[in-house]
Amino acid sequence: MPQSTTSEPGVRPAIFRFRCIACGDLSDIASQNFRCSRCGDLLEITYPFSSKRSASPVAIEPANLKSSWKQRRLSTLPVDLSGVWRFRDLLPTLENEQHAITLREGNTPLYEMPQCARIAGVPRLYGKHQGMNPTGSFKDTGMTVAASFARQAGFRWVACASTGNTSASMSAYAARGAMRSLVLVPDGKISWSKLSQALDFGAVTCQLRTDFDGCLRLLQELVLRAPVYQLNSINPFRLEGQKTLAFELLEQLDWQPPDHIIVPGGNLGNSSAIGKALLEMHDLGLISRLPKLSVIQAEGANALVRTLREASGKRLVSVQAETRATAIRIGNPASWKKAAHVLEATGGACEQVSEVEIAQAKAEIGAEGIGCEPASAVTLAGLKKLVKQGFVKAEENVVLILTGNLLKDPDFTMEFHSGDLFPGPSRDREHATLKALRHPPLVLDATLDAVIRTLEQAEKSGDSKT
Ligand code: F0G
């Protein structure tokens, strides 16, 4: 078992083991495909402190943890400047923590969103903007941990299947850690912004003639044949890093839990990670009550919604995924069992939203001065539904997890504002709602008159906020 180099008083090293989520088998090492050697299900990382029900609970003093995490903000050590490794007491411990591959990930802002709060009908709404990570998405928080363990294990190659953000993040961390990276993405189905990141960071980038689910299937076979380390969220180290979003969020809220946290669902690693963090924080006494964690999917990629509604969460109902929110265009989510578990444990809901609802919510978030990618906007669209259904009450506080940066998918934004996102006459009524939110670029003669006329028209139409 790895030894810690942590020497601060009162804080225990995070020794860990792998536990199968289905049969509970415990092991000190994981196979290349991160599946249980007994039953083939997914693994999670478990610690002596993971559960109150643990056979040998390790006492961790919540006050010590909180003050130690705060103290580290004053340090200039790379691991303390990282918004992930700052929380390393609740993460798997590297043999030498100074060897962490870090781009100073995490440390993301929590924005108040008063306009969107009014639109949704809740008193207080926050956006935790994971798109402010070094490569522009939440993936960096998991990648710093998993890539560091890949390098510690001596791997020269890392690989992932991706809808774009994982590949951008993985190739950056591989480059920082002097490893080679192999990217498998669905041909023509990821944004150029994300693809260009992988190219710049030196990945061997393969656009496969299949969808994300096909890429992931192939990767799972590849890792059993070739010495490559897989960095998809099946890799439980990824989820441990992504957990820190919740630690950082609660610290930003002065440890007062919100009533609801709402997260987009694709391959379902992120919701699983956030849920695991909430349960661990609750078990450790870092928070006194659990927020409800809800997952929102696009209607066209709604495998978890259908799994819970049609199969009571007992078996996966996969779908042929289609959505313009390409980051979550996934029909066969790998971590569905983990996500179903944390939804049940926190009492959260699972909802789906239409393409028009996603586009509208993205523009409403944009009108607040906060850019995000379409997949992130499902959170606001979902919140509106959950308020209407009475699941989120009118007096409750909500945090939306904005998973990716606006600049990740500029085509979507351009098409929306130009009125080209939903071609065809069939949805005229829905289009009217969207029209009010559009701000198409204007082409004018280069004269003062033309610009002043435009300004006056905008003022008249109520477009100006001055
Ligand atoms: N939001 C964004 C911006 C994403 O990139 C993803 C997933 C999700 C939400 C969904 O998170 O899969 O953990 O449920 N993107 C992956 C990728 C699949 O390859 O970049 P999830």
Short mmCIF file of C-alpha atoms and ligand atoms in Angstrom, two decimals:
data_model
loop_
_atom_site.label_atom_id
_atom_site.label_comp_id
_atom_site.label_asym_id
_atom_site.label_seq_id
_atom_site.Cartn_x
_atom_site.Cartn_y
_atom_site.Cartn_z
CA MET A 1 0.00 0.00 0.00
CA PRO A 2 1.38 3.45 -0.84
CA GLN A 3 3.03 5.41 1.94
CA SER A 4 2.36 9.07 2.55
CA THR A 5 4.91 11.84 2.68
CA THR A 6 2.41 14.09 4.43
CA SER A 7 3.86 15.29 7.69
CA GLU A 8 1.36 17.89 8.89
CA PRO A 9 0.02 17.27 12.39
CA GLY A 10 -3.48 15.90 12.86
CA VAL A 11 -3.96 14.87 9.24
CA ARG A 12 -3.82 11.19 8.31
CA PRO A 13 -2.28 9.87 5.11
CA ALA A 14 -4.84 8.62 2.64
CA ILE A 15 -4.00 4.93 2.29
CA PHE A 16 -6.40 3.27 -0.10
CA ARG A 17 -7.63 0.04 -1.69
CA PHE A 18 -9.75 -0.85 -4.72
CA ARG A 19 -13.26 -2.14 -4.02
CA CYS A 20 -15.62 -3.70 -6.55
CA ILE A 21 -18.92 -1.80 -6.58
CA ALA A 22 -20.88 -5.03 -7.20
CA CYS A 23 -19.29 -7.89 -5.23
CA GLY A 24 -17.32 -5.75 -2.77
CA ASP A 25 -14.04 -7.61 -3.44
CA LEU A 26 -11.08 -5.63 -2.05
CA SER A 27 -7.64 -5.53 -3.67
CA ASP A 28 -4.41 -3.54 -3.50
CA ILE A 29 -3.87 -3.50 -7.24
CA ALA A 30 -6.16 -3.00 -10.23
CA SER A 31 -5.97 -4.65 -13.64
CA GLN A 32 -5.38 -2.64 -16.85
CA ASN A 33 -9.10 -2.30 -17.57
CA PHE A 34 -9.98 -1.29 -13.99
CA ARG A 35 -12.55 -4.03 -13.68
CA CYS A 36 -13.05 -6.49 -10.84
CA SER A 37 -11.05 -9.68 -11.42
CA ARG A 38 -13.92 -11.70 -9.89
CA CYS A 39 -17.11 -10.29 -11.43
CA GLY A 40 -15.98 -7.75 -14.04
CA ASP A 41 -17.78 -4.73 -12.56
CA LEU A 42 -16.25 -1.31 -11.92
CA LEU A 43 -13.85 -0.53 -9.09
CA GLU A 44 -13.90 2.36 -6.68
CA ILE A 45 -11.23 3.61 -4.35
CA THR A 46 -11.92 3.15 -0.69
CA TYR A 47 -10.14 4.40 2.41
CA PRO A 48 -10.25 3.42 6.06
CA PHE A 49 -12.23 6.63 6.62
CA SER A 50 -14.62 6.05 3.70
CA SER A 51 -17.53 4.97 5.80
CA LYS A 52 -18.74 5.23 9.35
CA ARG A 53 -19.62 1.59 8.92
CA SER A 54 -15.98 0.70 8.15
CA ALA A 55 -14.57 -2.17 10.25
CA SER A 56 -11.60 -0.05 11.36
CA PRO A 57 -12.62 3.57 11.19
CA VAL A 58 -9.74 6.01 11.16
CA ALA A 59 -10.45 9.10 13.17
CA ILE A 60 -10.11 12.24 11.11
CA GLU A 61 -10.82 15.49 12.87
CA PRO A 62 -12.96 17.65 10.52
CA ALA A 63 -11.70 20.91 12.06
CA ASN A 64 -8.07 19.88 11.46
CA LEU A 65 -8.80 19.05 7.84
CA LYS A 66 -10.56 22.34 7.22
CA SER A 67 -7.78 24.40 8.77
CA SER A 68 -5.05 22.39 7.04
CA TRP A 69 -6.75 22.94 3.64
CA LYS A 70 -7.05 26.66 4.36
CA GLN A 71 -3.44 26.89 5.51
CA ARG A 72 -2.16 25.34 2.28
CA ARG A 73 -3.57 28.27 0.33
CA LEU A 74 -0.72 30.36 1.72
CA SER A 75 1.89 27.91 0.47
CA THR A 76 3.76 28.19 -2.84
CA LEU A 77 4.33 24.44 -3.27
CA PRO A 78 2.86 23.17 -6.57
CA VAL A 79 0.75 20.58 -4.74
CA ASP A 80 -0.71 23.27 -2.51
CA LEU A 81 -1.37 25.62 -5.43
CA SER A 82 -3.37 22.83 -7.06
CA GLY A 83 -7.06 23.00 -6.15
CA VAL A 84 -7.04 19.21 -6.25
CA TRP A 85 -3.91 18.19 -4.31
CA ARG A 86 -4.66 20.78 -1.64
CA PHE A 87 -7.28 18.23 -0.51
CA ARG A 88 -4.83 15.31 -0.70
CA ASP A 89 -5.76 13.96 2.74
CA LEU A 90 -8.88 12.50 1.13
CA LEU A 91 -7.13 11.36 -2.06
CA PRO A 92 -4.91 8.39 -2.87
CA THR A 93 -1.37 9.16 -1.81
CA LEU A 94 1.48 9.26 -4.30
CA GLU A 95 4.84 7.75 -3.30
CA ASN A 96 6.23 11.25 -3.59
CA GLU A 97 3.57 13.92 -3.59
CA GLN A 98 5.97 16.43 -5.14
CA HIS A 99 5.81 14.25 -8.30
CA ALA A 100 2.19 15.13 -8.98
CA ILE A 101 1.60 16.31 -12.55
CA THR A 102 -0.24 19.56 -12.02
CA LEU A 103 -1.35 22.54 -14.09
CA ARG A 104 -2.81 24.27 -10.98
CA GLU A 105 -6.21 22.74 -11.73
CA GLY A 106 -9.28 23.31 -9.58
CA ASN A 107 -9.48 26.67 -7.78
CA THR A 108 -12.54 27.43 -9.90
CA PRO A 109 -14.94 30.30 -9.18
CA LEU A 110 -18.38 29.99 -7.64
CA TYR A 111 -20.59 32.62 -9.26
CA GLU A 112 -23.92 33.94 -8.01
CA MET A 113 -26.46 33.85 -10.85
CA PRO A 114 -29.29 36.21 -9.82
CA GLN A 115 -30.92 36.49 -13.27
CA CYS A 116 -31.00 32.73 -13.78
CA ALA A 117 -32.27 32.33 -10.20
CA ARG A 118 -35.25 34.55 -11.08
CA ILE A 119 -35.86 32.65 -14.32
CA ALA A 120 -35.78 29.31 -12.53
CA GLY A 121 -37.75 30.51 -9.49
CA VAL A 122 -35.27 29.91 -6.66
CA PRO A 123 -33.95 32.48 -4.18
CA ARG A 124 -30.25 31.75 -4.62
CA LEU A 125 -28.49 30.09 -7.49
CA TYR A 126 -24.76 29.53 -7.92
CA GLY A 127 -22.69 28.25 -10.81
CA LYS A 128 -19.51 26.36 -9.95
CA HIS A 129 -17.56 26.98 -13.11
CA GLN A 130 -15.35 24.00 -13.89
CA GLY A 131 -14.81 25.45 -17.35
CA MET A 132 -12.25 27.72 -15.68
CA ASN A 133 -9.84 24.80 -15.34
CA PRO A 134 -6.54 24.88 -17.29
CA THR A 135 -7.85 23.07 -20.39
CA GLY A 136 -11.37 24.48 -20.00
CA SER A 137 -13.29 21.61 -18.41
CA PHE A 138 -13.75 19.67 -15.17
CA LYS A 139 -11.70 16.80 -16.59
CA ASP A 140 -8.47 18.41 -15.38
CA THR A 141 -9.32 17.77 -11.73
CA GLY A 142 -9.46 14.03 -12.35
CA MET A 143 -6.64 13.97 -14.83
CA THR A 144 -4.02 15.41 -12.48
CA VAL A 145 -4.56 12.45 -10.15
CA ALA A 146 -4.91 9.67 -12.72
CA ALA A 147 -2.04 10.89 -14.91
CA SER A 148 0.22 11.15 -11.85
CA PHE A 149 -0.55 7.53 -10.95
CA ALA A 150 0.07 6.48 -14.57
CA ARG A 151 3.53 8.02 -14.46
CA GLN A 152 4.25 6.57 -11.01
CA ALA A 153 3.38 3.11 -12.41
CA GLY A 154 5.96 3.67 -15.17
CA PHE A 155 3.61 3.89 -18.18
CA ARG A 156 4.94 5.56 -21.33
CA TRP A 157 1.52 5.69 -23.02
CA VAL A 158 -1.85 6.90 -21.78
CA ALA A 159 -5.08 6.62 -23.77
CA CYS A 160 -8.74 7.61 -23.69
CA ALA A 161 -11.97 7.51 -25.66
CA SER A 162 -13.60 10.91 -25.63
CA THR A 163 -16.30 13.30 -26.75
CA GLY A 164 -13.52 15.91 -26.67
CA ASN A 165 -12.85 17.30 -23.22
CA THR A 166 -11.21 14.19 -21.79
CA SER A 167 -8.87 14.03 -24.78
CA ALA A 168 -7.91 17.71 -24.44
CA SER A 169 -7.22 17.27 -20.76
CA MET A 170 -5.43 13.93 -21.01
CA SER A 171 -3.09 15.07 -23.74
CA ALA A 172 -2.15 18.19 -21.75
CA TYR A 173 -1.34 16.23 -18.59
CA ALA A 174 0.50 13.56 -20.58
CA ALA A 175 2.64 16.24 -22.21
CA ARG A 176 3.36 17.84 -18.81
CA GLY A 177 4.30 14.43 -17.44
CA ALA A 178 6.49 13.47 -20.44
CA MET A 179 4.18 10.61 -21.48
CA ARG A 180 2.76 9.86 -24.94
CA SER A 181 -1.00 9.98 -25.44
CA LEU A 182 -3.45 8.18 -27.71
CA VAL A 183 -6.87 9.71 -28.31
CA LEU A 184 -9.90 7.86 -29.76
CA VAL A 185 -12.75 10.19 -30.75
CA PRO A 186 -15.88 9.75 -32.89
CA ASP A 187 -15.21 11.11 -36.36
CA GLY A 188 -17.01 14.40 -37.02
CA LYS A 189 -18.79 14.44 -33.68
CA ILE A 190 -16.51 16.51 -31.48
CA SER A 191 -15.90 20.24 -31.62
CA TRP A 192 -12.85 21.62 -33.39
CA SER A 193 -11.82 23.50 -30.26
CA LYS A 194 -11.44 20.30 -28.30
CA LEU A 195 -9.80 18.42 -31.15
CA SER A 196 -7.31 21.23 -31.69
CA GLN A 197 -6.25 21.06 -28.04
CA ALA A 198 -5.33 17.38 -28.38
CA LEU A 199 -3.35 18.13 -31.55
CA ASP A 200 -1.45 20.97 -29.91
CA PHE A 201 -0.60 18.86 -26.87
CA GLY A 202 0.93 16.21 -29.12
CA ALA A 203 -1.59 13.37 -28.87
CA VAL A 204 -1.80 10.66 -31.50
CA THR A 205 -5.38 11.53 -32.41
CA CYS A 206 -7.57 8.90 -34.09
CA GLN A 207 -11.00 9.90 -35.40
CA LEU A 208 -12.85 6.59 -35.50
CA ARG A 209 -15.88 5.92 -37.70
CA THR A 210 -18.12 5.16 -34.73
CA ASP A 211 -19.67 6.97 -31.76
CA PHE A 212 -18.21 7.58 -28.28
CA ASP A 213 -19.53 4.25 -27.05
CA GLY A 214 -17.75 2.46 -29.92
CA CYS A 215 -14.50 4.30 -29.07
CA LEU A 216 -14.75 3.28 -25.41
CA ARG A 217 -15.44 -0.36 -26.27
CA LEU A 218 -12.35 -0.45 -28.45
CA LEU A 219 -10.21 1.20 -25.78
CA GLN A 220 -11.28 -1.38 -23.21
CA GLU A 221 -9.98 -4.12 -25.53
CA LEU A 222 -6.82 -2.21 -26.39
CA VAL A 223 -5.66 -1.83 -22.78
CA LEU A 224 -5.73 -5.61 -22.37
CA ARG A 225 -3.45 -6.03 -25.40
CA ALA A 226 -1.06 -3.06 -25.27
CA PRO A 227 0.87 -1.39 -22.43
CA VAL A 228 -1.26 1.74 -22.40
CA TYR A 229 -2.83 3.20 -19.30
CA GLN A 230 -6.48 4.11 -19.71
CA LEU A 231 -7.58 7.50 -18.50
CA ASN A 232 -11.36 7.36 -18.97
CA SER A 233 -13.52 7.82 -15.91
CA ILE A 234 -13.69 4.02 -15.56
CA ASN A 235 -10.27 4.68 -14.02
CA PRO A 236 -11.19 5.29 -10.36
CA PHE A 237 -8.25 7.67 -9.82
CA ARG A 238 -10.05 10.10 -12.16
CA LEU A 239 -13.10 10.15 -9.93
CA GLU A 240 -11.01 10.74 -6.82
CA GLY A 241 -9.61 13.92 -8.39
CA GLN A 242 -13.05 15.01 -9.56
CA LYS A 243 -14.30 14.59 -5.98
CA THR A 244 -12.38 17.71 -4.97
CA LEU A 245 -14.93 19.89 -6.80
CA ALA A 246 -17.30 19.18 -3.92
CA PHE A 247 -14.67 19.85 -1.21
CA GLU A 248 -13.80 23.17 -2.83
CA LEU A 249 -17.48 24.06 -3.31
CA LEU A 250 -18.34 23.44 0.32
CA GLU A 251 -15.29 25.39 1.45
CA GLN A 252 -16.49 28.30 -0.73
CA LEU A 253 -19.90 28.06 0.94
CA ASP A 254 -18.25 28.14 4.38
CA TRP A 255 -19.30 24.50 4.86
CA GLN A 256 -23.01 25.33 4.68
CA PRO A 257 -24.43 22.69 2.30
CA PRO A 258 -26.74 23.90 -0.47
CA ASP A 259 -30.09 22.12 -0.80
CA HIS A 260 -29.39 20.89 -4.33
CA ILE A 261 -26.42 20.30 -6.60
CA ILE A 262 -27.24 19.74 -10.27
CA VAL A 263 -24.82 18.13 -12.69
CA PRO A 264 -24.95 17.10 -16.37
CA GLY A 265 -24.83 13.36 -17.04
CA GLY A 266 -22.90 11.74 -19.89
CA ASN A 267 -20.67 8.78 -19.06
CA LEU A 268 -21.76 9.49 -15.44
CA GLY A 269 -18.30 9.65 -13.90
CA ASN A 270 -18.63 13.21 -12.65
CA SER A 271 -21.95 12.74 -10.87
CA SER A 272 -20.54 9.58 -9.26
CA ALA A 273 -17.44 11.47 -8.12
CA ILE A 274 -19.37 14.40 -6.65
CA GLY A 275 -21.78 12.04 -4.91
CA LYS A 276 -18.88 10.04 -3.43
CA ALA A 277 -17.36 13.26 -2.11
CA LEU A 278 -20.66 14.34 -0.52
CA LEU A 279 -21.09 10.98 1.20
CA GLU A 280 -17.48 10.99 2.44
CA MET A 281 -17.81 14.56 3.74
CA HIS A 282 -21.02 13.63 5.52
CA ASP A 283 -19.52 10.47 7.04
CA LEU A 284 -16.46 12.42 8.20
CA GLY A 285 -18.55 15.16 9.78
CA LEU A 286 -17.29 17.87 7.42
CA ILE A 287 -20.91 18.69 6.59
CA SER A 288 -23.95 18.19 8.79
CA ARG A 289 -26.45 17.29 6.05
CA LEU A 290 -26.36 15.95 2.52
CA PRO A 291 -27.34 18.12 -0.45
CA LYS A 292 -29.53 16.33 -3.00
CA LEU A 293 -27.47 15.54 -6.10
CA SER A 294 -29.48 15.52 -9.34
CA VAL A 295 -28.37 14.47 -12.82
CA ILE A 296 -29.70 16.04 -16.03
CA GLN A 297 -29.33 14.42 -19.45
CA ALA A 298 -30.18 15.48 -23.00
CA GLU A 299 -33.41 13.82 -24.22
CA GLY A 300 -31.44 12.26 -27.07
CA ALA A 301 -28.84 10.74 -24.72
CA ASN A 302 -31.03 9.75 -21.79
CA ALA A 303 -29.75 6.33 -20.79
CA LEU A 304 -29.82 6.99 -17.04
CA VAL A 305 -33.29 8.56 -17.17
CA ARG A 306 -34.61 5.45 -18.93
CA THR A 307 -32.62 3.09 -16.72
CA LEU A 308 -34.27 4.54 -13.62
CA ARG A 309 -37.76 4.87 -15.14
CA GLU A 310 -38.01 1.69 -17.16
CA ALA A 311 -35.76 -0.70 -15.26
CA SER A 312 -35.90 0.78 -11.71
CA GLY A 313 -32.12 1.18 -11.87
CA LYS A 314 -31.62 -2.60 -12.02
CA ARG A 315 -30.11 -2.84 -15.53
CA LEU A 316 -28.78 -0.33 -18.02
CA VAL A 317 -31.17 0.78 -20.76
CA SER A 318 -28.73 1.96 -23.44
CA VAL A 319 -29.75 4.32 -26.22
CA GLN A 320 -28.47 5.41 -29.63
CA ALA A 321 -27.32 8.86 -28.55
CA GLU A 322 -27.96 12.04 -30.52
CA THR A 323 -27.67 15.61 -29.24
CA ARG A 324 -26.00 18.87 -30.21
CA ALA A 325 -24.56 18.92 -26.69
CA THR A 326 -21.81 16.69 -28.07
CA ALA A 327 -19.93 16.38 -24.76
CA ILE A 328 -22.77 14.22 -23.42
CA ARG A 329 -23.59 12.36 -26.64
CA ILE A 330 -23.25 9.00 -24.88
CA GLY A 331 -25.71 6.11 -25.01
CA ASN A 332 -24.03 3.47 -22.91
CA PRO A 333 -22.69 5.24 -19.81
CA ALA A 334 -19.98 3.26 -18.06
CA SER A 335 -20.59 4.56 -14.53
CA TRP A 336 -24.39 4.23 -14.48
CA LYS A 337 -24.41 2.01 -11.37
CA LYS A 338 -22.24 4.42 -9.41
CA ALA A 339 -24.45 7.35 -10.46
CA ALA A 340 -27.67 5.50 -9.62
CA HIS A 341 -26.22 4.74 -6.19
CA VAL A 342 -25.33 8.36 -5.34
CA LEU A 343 -28.69 9.62 -6.62
CA GLU A 344 -30.43 7.23 -4.28
CA ALA A 345 -28.10 7.93 -1.35
CA THR A 346 -28.54 11.71 -1.59
CA GLY A 347 -32.21 11.65 -2.62
CA GLY A 348 -31.55 13.38 -5.96
CA ALA A 349 -33.57 13.29 -9.18
CA CYS A 350 -32.76 12.42 -12.78
CA GLU A 351 -34.35 14.48 -15.57
CA GLN A 352 -34.02 15.02 -19.29
CA VAL A 353 -34.22 18.21 -21.33
CA SER A 354 -34.84 18.92 -25.00
CA GLU A 355 -32.43 20.48 -27.50
CA VAL A 356 -34.44 23.72 -27.47
CA GLU A 357 -34.41 23.82 -23.66
CA ILE A 358 -30.63 23.34 -23.69
CA ALA A 359 -30.11 26.16 -26.22
CA GLN A 360 -32.39 28.48 -24.28
CA ALA A 361 -30.67 27.78 -20.96
CA LYS A 362 -27.23 28.28 -22.48
CA ALA A 363 -28.27 31.70 -23.79
CA GLU A 364 -29.78 32.62 -20.40
CA ILE A 365 -26.53 31.69 -18.65
CA GLY A 366 -24.67 33.70 -21.28
CA ALA A 367 -26.91 36.72 -20.67
CA GLU A 368 -25.65 36.60 -17.08
CA GLY A 369 -22.09 37.14 -18.38
CA ILE A 370 -21.08 33.53 -17.78
CA GLY A 371 -20.16 31.40 -20.76
CA CYS A 372 -20.53 27.64 -20.74
CA GLU A 373 -20.74 24.85 -23.26
CA PRO A 374 -24.09 23.29 -24.22
CA ALA A 375 -23.62 20.21 -22.03
CA SER A 376 -23.24 22.45 -18.97
CA ALA A 377 -26.44 24.32 -19.77
CA VAL A 378 -28.57 21.21 -19.24
CA THR A 379 -28.25 22.00 -15.53
CA LEU A 380 -30.28 25.22 -15.73
CA ALA A 381 -32.78 23.67 -18.14
CA GLY A 382 -33.16 20.74 -15.72
CA LEU A 383 -33.49 23.01 -12.70
CA LYS A 384 -36.43 24.82 -14.33
CA LYS A 385 -38.17 21.47 -14.76
CA LEU A 386 -37.40 20.33 -11.22
CA VAL A 387 -38.85 23.57 -9.80
CA LYS A 388 -42.02 23.15 -11.90
CA GLN A 389 -42.37 19.58 -10.65
CA GLY A 390 -42.00 20.79 -7.05
CA PHE A 391 -38.90 18.66 -6.49
CA VAL A 392 -36.84 21.81 -5.93
CA LYS A 393 -38.81 23.99 -3.54
CA ALA A 394 -39.23 27.75 -3.98
CA GLU A 395 -37.08 28.53 -0.91
CA GLU A 396 -34.17 26.19 -1.67
CA ASN A 397 -30.59 27.08 -2.66
CA VAL A 398 -29.10 25.42 -5.70
CA VAL A 399 -25.64 25.00 -7.22
CA LEU A 400 -25.27 24.21 -10.92
CA ILE A 401 -22.06 22.50 -12.01
CA LEU A 402 -20.94 24.25 -15.19
CA THR A 403 -18.64 21.63 -16.60
CA GLY A 404 -17.07 23.29 -19.65
CA ASN A 405 -16.08 26.64 -21.07
CA LEU A 406 -18.08 28.52 -23.73
CA LEU A 407 -15.04 28.51 -26.02
CA LYS A 408 -15.14 24.72 -26.18
CA ASP A 409 -17.96 24.80 -28.73
CA PRO A 410 -18.15 28.18 -30.52
CA ASP A 411 -19.99 26.63 -33.50
CA PHE A 412 -23.03 25.92 -31.32
CA THR A 413 -23.08 29.51 -30.04
CA MET A 414 -22.60 31.01 -33.50
CA GLU A 415 -25.37 28.87 -34.99
CA PHE A 416 -27.69 29.74 -32.13
CA HIS A 417 -27.24 33.49 -32.48
CA SER A 418 -27.40 33.32 -36.28
CA GLY A 419 -30.66 31.36 -36.09
CA ASP A 420 -29.20 28.28 -37.78
CA LEU A 421 -29.16 25.87 -34.85
CA PHE A 422 -32.57 24.35 -35.55
CA PRO A 423 -33.13 24.42 -39.30
CA GLY A 424 -36.57 23.50 -40.68
CA PRO A 425 -40.02 25.04 -40.15
CA SER A 426 -41.41 22.43 -37.75
CA ARG A 427 -40.59 24.15 -34.47
CA ASP A 428 -41.75 27.70 -35.10
CA ARG A 429 -43.38 28.21 -31.72
CA GLU A 430 -40.30 27.07 -29.80
CA HIS A 431 -38.14 29.20 -32.05
CA ALA A 432 -40.05 32.30 -30.93
CA THR A 433 -38.80 31.78 -27.35
CA LEU A 434 -35.26 31.49 -28.60
CA LYS A 435 -35.47 34.48 -30.90
CA ALA A 436 -35.62 36.93 -28.00
CA LEU A 437 -32.31 35.57 -26.72
CA ARG A 438 -30.45 35.83 -30.02
CA HIS A 439 -27.82 38.47 -30.67
CA PRO A 440 -26.72 37.92 -34.25
CA PRO A 441 -23.66 39.78 -35.52
CA LEU A 442 -24.54 42.79 -37.69
CA VAL A 443 -22.75 43.72 -40.89
CA LEU A 444 -22.83 47.50 -41.45
CA ASP A 445 -21.29 50.13 -43.62
CA ALA A 446 -18.28 51.59 -41.84
CA THR A 447 -19.96 54.93 -41.07
CA LEU A 448 -20.70 56.72 -37.84
CA ASP A 449 -24.34 57.11 -38.90
CA ALA A 450 -24.84 53.40 -39.36
CA VAL A 451 -23.40 52.61 -35.93
CA ILE A 452 -25.42 55.33 -34.17
CA ARG A 453 -28.63 54.16 -35.88
CA THR A 454 -27.92 50.62 -34.71
CA LEU A 455 -27.30 51.80 -31.18
CA GLU A 456 -30.60 53.70 -31.14
CA GLN A 457 -32.52 50.73 -32.49
CA ALA A 458 -30.99 48.47 -29.87
CA GLU A 459 -31.92 50.93 -27.12
CA LYS A 460 -35.51 51.07 -28.40
CA SER A 461 -35.90 47.32 -28.60
CA GLY A 462 -34.78 47.06 -24.98
CA ASP A 463 -31.63 45.27 -26.00
CA SER A 464 -29.36 47.71 -24.21
CA LYS A 465 -28.85 47.23 -20.49
CA THR A 466 -27.61 50.81 -19.91
N1 F0G B 1 -20.03 18.21 -19.41
C1 F0G B 1 -18.96 18.24 -20.23
C2 F0G B 1 -18.49 19.57 -20.71
C3 F0G B 1 -18.30 17.04 -20.59
O1 F0G B 1 -17.24 17.09 -21.38
C4 F0G B 1 -18.81 15.81 -20.12
C5 F0G B 1 -18.18 14.55 -20.48
C6 F0G B 1 -19.92 15.85 -19.26
C7 F0G B 1 -20.50 17.06 -18.93
C8 F0G B 1 -20.49 14.61 -18.67
O2 F0G B 1 -19.68 14.13 -17.65
O3 F0G B 1 -19.30 11.87 -18.59
O4 F0G B 1 -18.73 12.41 -16.23
O5 F0G B 1 -21.10 12.26 -16.95
N2 F0G B 1 -17.28 14.43 -21.35
C9 F0G B 1 -16.52 13.22 -21.61
C10 F0G B 1 -15.38 13.47 -22.57
C11 F0G B 1 -17.28 12.01 -21.85
O6 F0G B 1 -14.92 12.53 -23.24
O7 F0G B 1 -14.90 14.58 -22.62
P1 F0G B 1 -19.71 12.56 -17.33
#
